Amino acid sequence: MKTPFPRLLTIAALLTLGVAGAQTTPPAQTTPPPQSAAVNPWTQATLQAATYVVIPATLEGNTALLSADQQKILLDAMQRDSQNALHRKYPAANFATDPNQPGVIVVHPVWTVPGSLLPWNNFQARLELNQSGNRAVVNDTFGLLEVWQHQADAANYVFDRVVKKLP
């Protein structure tokens, strides 16, 4: 007999929170080396004064576990809360809507759904940043129960943790 607990917990978490997560593995951060020392957009001063464009979020992994409504809720929360997290970390930053505007940092939020929605499985949230061909990726891993504890602030919690990995 299958237990409804994982499915009910997942549905409640996604509908109420927009995301899910507890850290069980060390977070990873990957920042490729700059093309040259003079062209490094990944400094605190540069990121603080930057203009960002957050492009539509995407889901990866076993997205079949989520209904179309759950996916929409999650994608909307990712889009909104990744921008809000950047704004909290860099209050002087600007935000625009045109990713083709010269000099902007294009931010792509990505959420990786695990193979199955069990309380002990992990999700990954990441932000892919691109400015004129210079790329950086910051990410963190979360388990369902930790993020569920944050209730309505779960998406903010997730993206605040990811953004804290930036300089």
JSON list of N, CA, C and O in Angstrom, two decimals, residues 82-118:
[
{"chain": "A", "resi": 82, "resn": "SER", "atom": "N", "xyz": [13.72, 35.48, -6.75]},
{"chain": "A", "resi": 82, "resn": "SER", "atom": "CA", "xyz": [15.14, 35.61, -7.10]},
{"chain": "A", "resi": 82, "resn": "SER", "atom": "C", "xyz": [15.48, 37.09, -7.30]},
{"chain": "A", "resi": 82, "resn": "SER", "atom": "O", "xyz": [16.52, 37.55, -6.84]},
{"chain": "A", "resi": 83, "resn": "GLN", "atom": "N", "xyz": [14.59, 37.85, -7.94]},
{"chain": "A", "resi": 83, "resn": "GLN", "atom": "CA", "xyz": [14.83, 39.28, -8.10]},
{"chain": "A", "resi": 83, "resn": "GLN", "atom": "C", "xyz": [14.81, 39.98, -6.74]},
{"chain": "A", "resi": 83, "resn": "GLN", "atom": "O", "xyz": [15.65, 40.82, -6.46]},
{"chain": "A", "resi": 84, "resn": "ASN", "atom": "N", "xyz": [13.85, 39.62, -5.89]},
{"chain": "A", "resi": 84, "resn": "ASN", "atom": "CA", "xyz": [13.79, 40.23, -4.56]},
{"chain": "A", "resi": 84, "resn": "ASN", "atom": "C", "xyz": [15.03, 39.93, -3.74]},
{"chain": "A", "resi": 84, "resn": "ASN", "atom": "O", "xyz": [15.53, 40.80, -3.02]},
{"chain": "A", "resi": 85, "resn": "ALA", "atom": "N", "xyz": [15.57, 38.72, -3.84]},
{"chain": "A", "resi": 85, "resn": "ALA", "atom": "CA", "xyz": [16.78, 38.36, -3.11]},
{"chain": "A", "resi": 85, "resn": "ALA", "atom": "C", "xyz": [17.97, 39.18, -3.60]},
{"chain": "A", "resi": 85, "resn": "ALA", "atom": "O", "xyz": [18.78, 39.66, -2.79]},
{"chain": "A", "resi": 86, "resn": "LEU", "atom": "N", "xyz": [18.08, 39.37, -4.91]},
{"chain": "A", "resi": 86, "resn": "LEU", "atom": "CA", "xyz": [19.16, 40.22, -5.44]},
{"chain": "A", "resi": 86, "resn": "LEU", "atom": "C", "xyz": [19.02, 41.65, -4.95]},
{"chain": "A", "resi": 86, "resn": "LEU", "atom": "O", "xyz": [20.00, 42.29, -4.58]},
{"chain": "A", "resi": 87, "resn": "HIS", "atom": "N", "xyz": [17.80, 42.14, -4.92]},
{"chain": "A", "resi": 87, "resn": "HIS", "atom": "CA", "xyz": [17.57, 43.51, -4.46]},
{"chain": "A", "resi": 87, "resn": "HIS", "atom": "C", "xyz": [17.92, 43.67, -2.98]},
{"chain": "A", "resi": 87, "resn": "HIS", "atom": "O", "xyz": [18.46, 44.69, -2.57]},
{"chain": "A", "resi": 88, "resn": "ARG", "atom": "N", "xyz": [17.62, 42.66, -2.17]},
{"chain": "A", "resi": 88, "resn": "ARG", "atom": "CA", "xyz": [17.98, 42.72, -0.74]},
{"chain": "A", "resi": 88, "resn": "ARG", "atom": "C", "xyz": [19.49, 42.70, -0.56]},
{"chain": "A", "resi": 88, "resn": "ARG", "atom": "O", "xyz": [20.04, 43.39, 0.30]},
{"chain": "A", "resi": 89, "resn": "LYS", "atom": "N", "xyz": [20.20, 41.90, -1.34]},
{"chain": "A", "resi": 89, "resn": "LYS", "atom": "CA", "xyz": [21.67, 41.81, -1.22]},
{"chain": "A", "resi": 89, "resn": "LYS", "atom": "C", "xyz": [22.34, 43.06, -1.78]},
{"chain": "A", "resi": 89, "resn": "LYS", "atom": "O", "xyz": [23.32, 43.54, -1.23]},
{"chain": "A", "resi": 90, "resn": "TYR", "atom": "N", "xyz": [21.82, 43.58, -2.88]},
{"chain": "A", "resi": 90, "resn": "TYR", "atom": "CA", "xyz": [22.40, 44.75, -3.56]},
{"chain": "A", "resi": 90, "resn": "TYR", "atom": "C", "xyz": [21.34, 45.84, -3.68]},
{"chain": "A", "resi": 90, "resn": "TYR", "atom": "O", "xyz": [20.75, 46.03, -4.74]},
{"chain": "A", "resi": 91, "resn": "PRO", "atom": "N", "xyz": [21.08, 46.60, -2.61]},
{"chain": "A", "resi": 91, "resn": "PRO", "atom": "CA", "xyz": [20.00, 47.59, -2.64]},
{"chain": "A", "resi": 91, "resn": "PRO", "atom": "C", "xyz": [20.19, 48.70, -3.68]},
{"chain": "A", "resi": 91, "resn": "PRO", "atom": "O", "xyz": [19.21, 49.30, -4.11]},
{"chain": "A", "resi": 92, "resn": "ALA", "atom": "N", "xyz": [21.42, 48.96, -4.09]},
{"chain": "A", "resi": 92, "resn": "ALA", "atom": "CA", "xyz": [21.65, 50.02, -5.08]},
{"chain": "A", "resi": 92, "resn": "ALA", "atom": "C", "xyz": [21.51, 49.52, -6.51]},
{"chain": "A", "resi": 92, "resn": "ALA", "atom": "O", "xyz": [21.58, 50.31, -7.45]},
{"chain": "A", "resi": 93, "resn": "ALA", "atom": "N", "xyz": [21.31, 48.23, -6.69]},
{"chain": "A", "resi": 93, "resn": "ALA", "atom": "CA", "xyz": [21.19, 47.66, -8.03]},
{"chain": "A", "resi": 93, "resn": "ALA", "atom": "C", "xyz": [19.91, 48.13, -8.70]},
{"chain": "A", "resi": 93, "resn": "ALA", "atom": "O", "xyz": [18.94, 48.49, -8.04]},
{"chain": "A", "resi": 94, "resn": "ASN", "atom": "N", "xyz": [19.93, 48.09, -10.02]},
{"chain": "A", "resi": 94, "resn": "ASN", "atom": "CA", "xyz": [18.77, 48.44, -10.83]},
{"chain": "A", "resi": 94, "resn": "ASN", "atom": "C", "xyz": [18.25, 47.18, -11.51]},
{"chain": "A", "resi": 94, "resn": "ASN", "atom": "O", "xyz": [19.01, 46.23, -11.71]},
{"chain": "A", "resi": 95, "resn": "PHE", "atom": "N", "xyz": [16.98, 47.21, -11.88]},
{"chain": "A", "resi": 95, "resn": "PHE", "atom": "CA", "xyz": [16.39, 46.08, -12.58]},
{"chain": "A", "resi": 95, "resn": "PHE", "atom": "C", "xyz": [15.71, 46.58, -13.84]},
{"chain": "A", "resi": 95, "resn": "PHE", "atom": "O", "xyz": [15.07, 47.63, -13.83]},
{"chain": "A", "resi": 96, "resn": "ALA", "atom": "N", "xyz": [15.90, 45.84, -14.92]},
{"chain": "A", "resi": 96, "resn": "ALA", "atom": "CA", "xyz": [15.32, 46.19, -16.21]},
{"chain": "A", "resi": 96, "resn": "ALA", "atom": "C", "xyz": [14.60, 44.96, -16.76]},
{"chain": "A", "resi": 96, "resn": "ALA", "atom": "O", "xyz": [14.62, 43.89, -16.15]},
{"chain": "A", "resi": 97, "resn": "THR", "atom": "N", "xyz": [13.99, 45.14, -17.91]},
{"chain": "A", "resi": 97, "resn": "THR", "atom": "CA", "xyz": [13.26, 44.03, -18.52]},
{"chain": "A", "resi": 97, "resn": "THR", "atom": "C", "xyz": [13.85, 43.57, -19.85]},
{"chain": "A", "resi": 97, "resn": "THR", "atom": "O", "xyz": [13.48, 42.51, -20.34]},
{"chain": "A", "resi": 98, "resn": "ASP", "atom": "N", "xyz": [14.75, 44.34, -20.43]},
{"chain": "A", "resi": 98, "resn": "ASP", "atom": "CA", "xyz": [15.31, 44.01, -21.74]},
{"chain": "A", "resi": 98, "resn": "ASP", "atom": "C", "xyz": [16.66, 43.32, -21.58]},
{"chain": "A", "resi": 98, "resn": "ASP", "atom": "O", "xyz": [17.66, 43.98, -21.26]},
{"chain": "A", "resi": 99, "resn": "PRO", "atom": "N", "xyz": [16.73, 42.01, -21.81]},
{"chain": "A", "resi": 99, "resn": "PRO", "atom": "CA", "xyz": [18.01, 41.31, -21.66]},
{"chain": "A", "resi": 99, "resn": "PRO", "atom": "C", "xyz": [19.04, 41.69, -22.73]},
{"chain": "A", "resi": 99, "resn": "PRO", "atom": "O", "xyz": [20.22, 41.36, -22.60]},
{"chain": "A", "resi": 100, "resn": "ASN", "atom": "N", "xyz": [18.61, 42.40, -23.78]},
{"chain": "A", "resi": 100, "resn": "ASN", "atom": "CA", "xyz": [19.54, 42.83, -24.83]},
{"chain": "A", "resi": 100, "resn": "ASN", "atom": "C", "xyz": [20.14, 44.19, -24.57]},
{"chain": "A", "resi": 100, "resn": "ASN", "atom": "O", "xyz": [20.96, 44.67, -25.35]},
{"chain": "A", "resi": 101, "resn": "GLN", "atom": "N", "xyz": [19.74, 44.84, -23.49]},
{"chain": "A", "resi": 101, "resn": "GLN", "atom": "CA", "xyz": [20.28, 46.14, -23.12]},
{"chain": "A", "resi": 101, "resn": "GLN", "atom": "C", "xyz": [21.77, 45.97, -22.80]},
{"chain": "A", "resi": 101, "resn": "GLN", "atom": "O", "xyz": [22.15, 45.06, -22.07]},
{"chain": "A", "resi": 102, "resn": "PRO", "atom": "N", "xyz": [22.63, 46.82, -23.34]},
{"chain": "A", "resi": 102, "resn": "PRO", "atom": "CA", "xyz": [24.07, 46.68, -23.11]},
{"chain": "A", "resi": 102, "resn": "PRO", "atom": "C", "xyz": [24.43, 46.78, -21.63]},
{"chain": "A", "resi": 102, "resn": "PRO", "atom": "O", "xyz": [23.89, 47.62, -20.90]},
{"chain": "A", "resi": 103, "resn": "GLY", "atom": "N", "xyz": [25.34, 45.89, -21.20]},
{"chain": "A", "resi": 103, "resn": "GLY", "atom": "CA", "xyz": [25.89, 45.97, -19.86]},
{"chain": "A", "resi": 103, "resn": "GLY", "atom": "C", "xyz": [25.07, 45.33, -18.75]},
{"chain": "A", "resi": 103, "resn": "GLY", "atom": "O", "xyz": [25.52, 45.28, -17.61]},
{"chain": "A", "resi": 104, "resn": "VAL", "atom": "N", "xyz": [23.87, 44.83, -19.04]},
{"chain": "A", "resi": 104, "resn": "VAL", "atom": "CA", "xyz": [23.05, 44.24, -17.99]},
{"chain": "A", "resi": 104, "resn": "VAL", "atom": "C", "xyz": [23.57, 42.85, -17.64]},
{"chain": "A", "resi": 104, "resn": "VAL", "atom": "O", "xyz": [24.24, 42.19, -18.44]},
{"chain": "A", "resi": 105, "resn": "ILE", "atom": "N", "xyz": [23.29, 42.44, -16.41]},
{"chain": "A", "resi": 105, "resn": "ILE", "atom": "CA", "xyz": [23.56, 41.07, -16.00]},
{"chain": "A", "resi": 105, "resn": "ILE", "atom": "C", "xyz": [22.24, 40.31, -16.13]},
{"chain": "A", "resi": 105, "resn": "ILE", "atom": "O", "xyz": [21.26, 40.65, -15.48]},
{"chain": "A", "resi": 106, "resn": "VAL", "atom": "N", "xyz": [22.25, 39.33, -17.01]},
{"chain": "A", "resi": 106, "resn": "VAL", "atom": "CA", "xyz": [21.05, 38.51, -17.23]},
{"chain": "A", "resi": 106, "resn": "VAL", "atom": "C", "xyz": [21.09, 37.37, -16.22]},
{"chain": "A", "resi": 106, "resn": "VAL", "atom": "O", "xyz": [22.08, 36.65, -16.11]},
{"chain": "A", "resi": 107, "resn": "VAL", "atom": "N", "xyz": [20.01, 37.25, -15.46]},
{"chain": "A", "resi": 107, "resn": "VAL", "atom": "CA", "xyz": [19.91, 36.24, -14.40]},
{"chain": "A", "resi": 107, "resn": "VAL", "atom": "C", "xyz": [18.83, 35.24, -14.78]},
{"chain": "A", "resi": 107, "resn": "VAL", "atom": "O", "xyz": [17.70, 35.62, -15.08]},
{"chain": "A", "resi": 108, "resn": "HIS", "atom": "N", "xyz": [19.20, 33.97, -14.77]},
{"chain": "A", "resi": 108, "resn": "HIS", "atom": "CA", "xyz": [18.26, 32.90, -15.10]},
{"chain": "A", "resi": 108, "resn": "HIS", "atom": "C", "xyz": [18.09, 31.99, -13.88]},
{"chain": "A", "resi": 108, "resn": "HIS", "atom": "O", "xyz": [18.99, 31.23, -13.54]},
{"chain": "A", "resi": 109, "resn": "PRO", "atom": "N", "xyz": [16.93, 32.06, -13.19]},
{"chain": "A", "resi": 109, "resn": "PRO", "atom": "CA", "xyz": [16.67, 31.15, -12.07]},
{"chain": "A", "resi": 109, "resn": "PRO", "atom": "C", "xyz": [16.29, 29.76, -12.59]},
{"chain": "A", "resi": 109, "resn": "PRO", "atom": "O", "xyz": [15.48, 29.64, -13.51]},
{"chain": "A", "resi": 110, "resn": "VAL", "atom": "N", "xyz": [16.88, 28.73, -11.97]},
{"chain": "A", "resi": 110, "resn": "VAL", "atom": "CA", "xyz": [16.62, 27.35, -12.38]},
{"chain": "A", "resi": 110, "resn": "VAL", "atom": "C", "xyz": [16.36, 26.52, -11.13]},
{"chain": "A", "resi": 110, "resn": "VAL", "atom": "O", "xyz": [17.07, 26.66, -10.13]},
{"chain": "A", "resi": 111, "resn": "TRP", "atom": "N", "xyz": [15.35, 25.67, -11.19]},
{"chain": "A", "resi": 111, "resn": "TRP", "atom": "CA", "xyz": [15.00, 24.77, -10.09]},
{"chain": "A", "resi": 111, "resn": "TRP", "atom": "C", "xyz": [15.06, 23.35, -10.63]},
{"chain": "A", "resi": 111, "resn": "TRP", "atom": "O", "xyz": [14.43, 23.06, -11.64]},
{"chain": "A", "resi": 112, "resn": "THR", "atom": "N", "xyz": [15.83, 22.48, -9.97]},
{"chain": "A", "resi": 112, "resn": "THR", "atom": "CA", "xyz": [15.94, 21.10, -10.40]},
{"chain": "A", "resi": 112, "resn": "THR", "atom": "C", "xyz": [15.10, 20.22, -9.47]},
{"chain": "A", "resi": 112, "resn": "THR", "atom": "O", "xyz": [15.36, 20.15, -8.27]},
{"chain": "A", "resi": 113, "resn": "VAL", "atom": "N", "xyz": [14.10, 19.57, -10.04]},
{"chain": "A", "resi": 113, "resn": "VAL", "atom": "CA", "xyz": [13.20, 18.69, -9.31]},
{"chain": "A", "resi": 113, "resn": "VAL", "atom": "C", "xyz": [13.87, 17.31, -9.23]},
{"chain": "A", "resi": 113, "resn": "VAL", "atom": "O", "xyz": [14.41, 16.83, -10.23]},
{"chain": "A", "resi": 114, "resn": "PRO", "atom": "N", "xyz": [13.83, 16.66, -8.06]},
{"chain": "A", "resi": 114, "resn": "PRO", "atom": "CA", "xyz": [14.46, 15.34, -7.95]},
{"chain": "A", "resi": 114, "resn": "PRO", "atom": "C", "xyz": [13.65, 14.27, -8.69]},
{"chain": "A", "resi": 114, "resn": "PRO", "atom": "O", "xyz": [12.55, 14.53, -9.18]},
{"chain": "A", "resi": 115, "resn": "GLY", "atom": "N", "xyz": [14.20, 13.05, -8.72]},
{"chain": "A", "resi": 115, "resn": "GLY", "atom": "CA", "xyz": [13.54, 11.93, -9.40]},
{"chain": "A", "resi": 115, "resn": "GLY", "atom": "C", "xyz": [12.22, 11.55, -8.77]},
{"chain": "A", "resi": 115, "resn": "GLY", "atom": "O", "xyz": [11.32, 11.06, -9.45]},
{"chain": "A", "resi": 116, "resn": "SER", "atom": "N", "xyz": [12.10, 11.75, -7.46]},
{"chain": "A", "resi": 116, "resn": "SER", "atom": "CA", "xyz": [10.84, 11.45, -6.77]},
{"chain": "A", "resi": 116, "resn": "SER", "atom": "C", "xyz": [10.66, 12.44, -5.63]},
{"chain": "A", "resi": 116, "resn": "SER", "atom": "O", "xyz": [11.64, 12.96, -5.09]},
{"chain": "A", "resi": 117, "resn": "LEU", "atom": "N", "xyz": [9.42, 12.72, -5.29]},
{"chain": "A", "resi": 117, "resn": "LEU", "atom": "CA", "xyz": [9.12, 13.69, -4.24]},
{"chain": "A", "resi": 117, "resn": "LEU", "atom": "C", "xyz": [8.95, 12.99, -2.90]},
{"chain": "A", "resi": 117, "resn": "LEU", "atom": "O", "xyz": [7.85, 12.78, -2.41]},
{"chain": "A", "resi": 118, "resn": "LEU", "atom": "N", "xyz": [10.08, 12.64, -2.31]},
{"chain": "A", "resi": 118, "resn": "LEU", "atom": "CA", "xyz": [10.10, 12.04, -0.99]},
{"chain": "A", "resi": 118, "resn": "LEU", "atom": "C", "xyz": [10.74, 13.03, -0.03]},
{"chain": "A", "resi": 118, "resn": "LEU", "atom": "O", "xyz": [11.62, 13.80, -0.43]}
]
